[in-house]
Amino acid sequence: QVQLVESGGGLVQPGGSLRLACISTGSIFTTSAIDWFRQAPGKQREWVAQINRSGTTFYEEFVKGRFIISADIAKNTVYLQMNSLTPEDTAIYYCNTAPTKSRWGQGTQVTCSS
């Protein structure tokens, strides 16, 4: 089973951008796809976006047009480019394999605040 490590979070002002990375210890697409999730304080973890082996992408409605998920297979990495961030995007962001889940990683904290 691969291990995924998230990075790239930080503090950003409203309207700003961040690019998160999900790096796999093995091949990034050992399963069919990779998902990004997020968990805000006091809320349940929610799905954000997915990319599959074919490069097809899917997004939750609240990030459509602002976030872009992509993959660099040579680097065993999936990215989440986040633009036009708002305070509502503040959360810990996690990636995981799909449909079969791997162990959850530590995630990366994204804080959007002025």
CSV table of C-alpha atoms in Angstrom, one decimal:
chain,number,residue,atom,x,y,z
A,1,GLN,CA,0.0,0.0,0.0
A,2,VAL,CA,1.4,3.4,-0.9
A,3,GLN,CA,1.8,6.3,1.5
A,4,LEU,CA,0.7,9.7,0.4
A,5,VAL,CA,2.2,12.9,1.9
A,6,GLU,CA,0.5,16.3,1.5
A,7,SER,CA,2.4,19.6,1.4
A,8,GLY,CA,2.1,23.2,0.2
A,9,GLY,CA,-0.4,24.6,2.7
A,10,GLY,CA,0.1,27.9,4.4
A,11,LEU,CA,-1.5,31.3,5.2
A,12,VAL,CA,-2.9,33.3,2.4
A,13,GLN,CA,-5.0,36.4,2.1
A,14,PRO,CA,-8.5,36.3,0.5
A,15,GLY,CA,-8.2,36.1,-3.2
A,16,GLY,CA,-4.8,34.5,-3.1
A,17,SER,CA,-3.6,31.2,-4.4
A,18,LEU,CA,-1.8,28.1,-3.2
A,19,ARG,CA,-0.7,24.9,-4.8
A,20,LEU,CA,-0.9,21.7,-2.8
A,21,ALA,CA,1.1,18.6,-3.6
A,22,CYS,CA,0.2,15.0,-2.9
A,23,ILE,CA,3.4,12.9,-3.2
A,24,SER,CA,3.2,9.1,-3.3
A,25,THR,CA,5.9,6.7,-2.1
A,26,GLY,CA,5.1,4.6,-5.1
A,27,SER,CA,3.3,5.0,-8.3
A,28,ILE,CA,0.7,7.7,-7.9
A,29,PHE,CA,-2.1,5.7,-9.6
A,30,THR,CA,-1.8,2.3,-7.9
A,31,THR,CA,-5.6,2.6,-7.7
A,32,SER,CA,-8.0,4.2,-10.2
A,33,ALA,CA,-7.8,7.7,-9.0
A,34,ILE,CA,-6.6,10.3,-6.4
A,35,ASP,CA,-9.0,12.4,-4.4
A,36,TRP,CA,-8.5,15.6,-2.4
A,37,PHE,CA,-10.5,16.1,0.7
A,38,ARG,CA,-10.7,18.9,3.3
A,39,GLN,CA,-11.8,19.2,6.9
A,40,ALA,CA,-12.6,22.5,8.4
A,41,PRO,CA,-12.6,23.1,12.2
A,42,GLY,CA,-15.7,21.5,13.7
A,43,LYS,CA,-16.9,20.0,10.4
A,44,GLN,CA,-16.8,16.6,8.8
A,45,ARG,CA,-14.2,15.8,6.1
A,46,GLU,CA,-15.6,16.6,2.7
A,47,TRP,CA,-14.6,15.6,-0.8
A,48,VAL,CA,-13.1,18.4,-3.0
A,49,ALA,CA,-11.8,17.0,-6.3
A,50,GLN,CA,-10.6,13.8,-8.1
A,51,ILE,CA,-8.3,12.9,-11.0
A,52,ASN,CA,-8.2,9.5,-12.5
A,53,ARG,CA,-5.6,7.6,-14.5
A,54,SER,CA,-7.0,8.9,-17.8
A,55,GLY,CA,-6.6,12.5,-16.6
A,56,THR,CA,-10.3,13.0,-16.2
A,57,THR,CA,-11.1,15.4,-13.4
A,58,PHE,CA,-14.2,16.0,-11.2
A,59,TYR,CA,-14.9,18.8,-8.7
A,60,GLU,CA,-17.2,19.6,-5.9
A,61,GLU,CA,-19.5,22.4,-6.8
A,62,PHE,CA,-18.0,24.9,-4.4
A,63,VAL,CA,-14.5,24.7,-5.9
A,64,LYS,CA,-15.5,24.6,-9.6
A,65,GLY,CA,-13.8,27.3,-11.6
A,66,ARG,CA,-11.4,28.1,-8.7
A,67,PHE,CA,-9.4,24.8,-8.1
A,68,ILE,CA,-7.6,22.7,-10.6
A,69,ILE,CA,-6.4,19.2,-9.9
A,70,SER,CA,-3.6,17.8,-12.0
A,71,ALA,CA,-1.1,14.9,-12.0
A,72,ASP,CA,2.6,14.5,-12.8
A,73,ILE,CA,3.0,10.8,-13.1
A,74,ALA,CA,6.8,11.0,-13.5
A,75,LYS,CA,7.0,12.7,-10.1
A,76,ASN,CA,4.3,10.5,-8.5
A,77,THR,CA,2.5,13.7,-7.6
A,78,VAL,CA,-1.0,15.0,-7.8
A,79,TYR,CA,-1.4,18.8,-7.4
A,80,LEU,CA,-4.3,21.0,-6.3
A,81,GLN,CA,-4.0,24.5,-7.6
A,82,MET,CA,-6.3,26.7,-5.5
A,83,ASN,CA,-7.2,30.2,-6.7
A,84,SER,CA,-9.5,32.9,-5.5
A,85,LEU,CA,-9.3,31.5,-2.0
A,86,THR,CA,-11.8,32.6,0.6
A,87,PRO,CA,-11.9,32.2,4.4
A,88,GLU,CA,-14.4,29.3,3.8
A,89,ASP,CA,-11.6,27.4,2.2
A,90,THR,CA,-9.7,27.3,5.5
A,91,ALA,CA,-9.2,23.6,6.4
A,92,ILE,CA,-6.7,20.8,6.6
A,93,TYR,CA,-6.4,19.3,3.1
A,94,TYR,CA,-5.8,15.6,2.6
A,95,CYS,CA,-5.3,13.4,-0.4
A,96,ASN,CA,-6.2,9.7,-0.7
A,97,THR,CA,-6.5,6.9,-3.2
A,98,ALA,CA,-9.8,6.0,-4.8
A,99,PRO,CA,-11.9,4.0,-4.7
A,100,THR,CA,-10.0,2.0,-2.2
A,101,LYS,CA,-8.7,4.2,0.6
A,102,SER,CA,-5.1,4.2,2.0
A,103,ARG,CA,-4.1,5.3,5.4
A,104,TRP,CA,-4.9,9.0,5.9
A,105,GLY,CA,-1.9,11.2,6.1
A,106,GLN,CA,-1.3,14.3,8.3
A,107,GLY,CA,-2.7,16.6,5.7
A,108,THR,CA,-1.6,20.2,5.1
A,109,GLN,CA,-3.2,23.2,6.7
A,110,VAL,CA,-4.6,26.0,4.5
A,111,THR,CA,-5.6,29.2,6.2
A,112,CYS,CA,-7.2,32.0,4.3
A,113,SER,CA,-7.4,35.2,6.4
A,114,SER,CA,-6.8,38.9,6.2
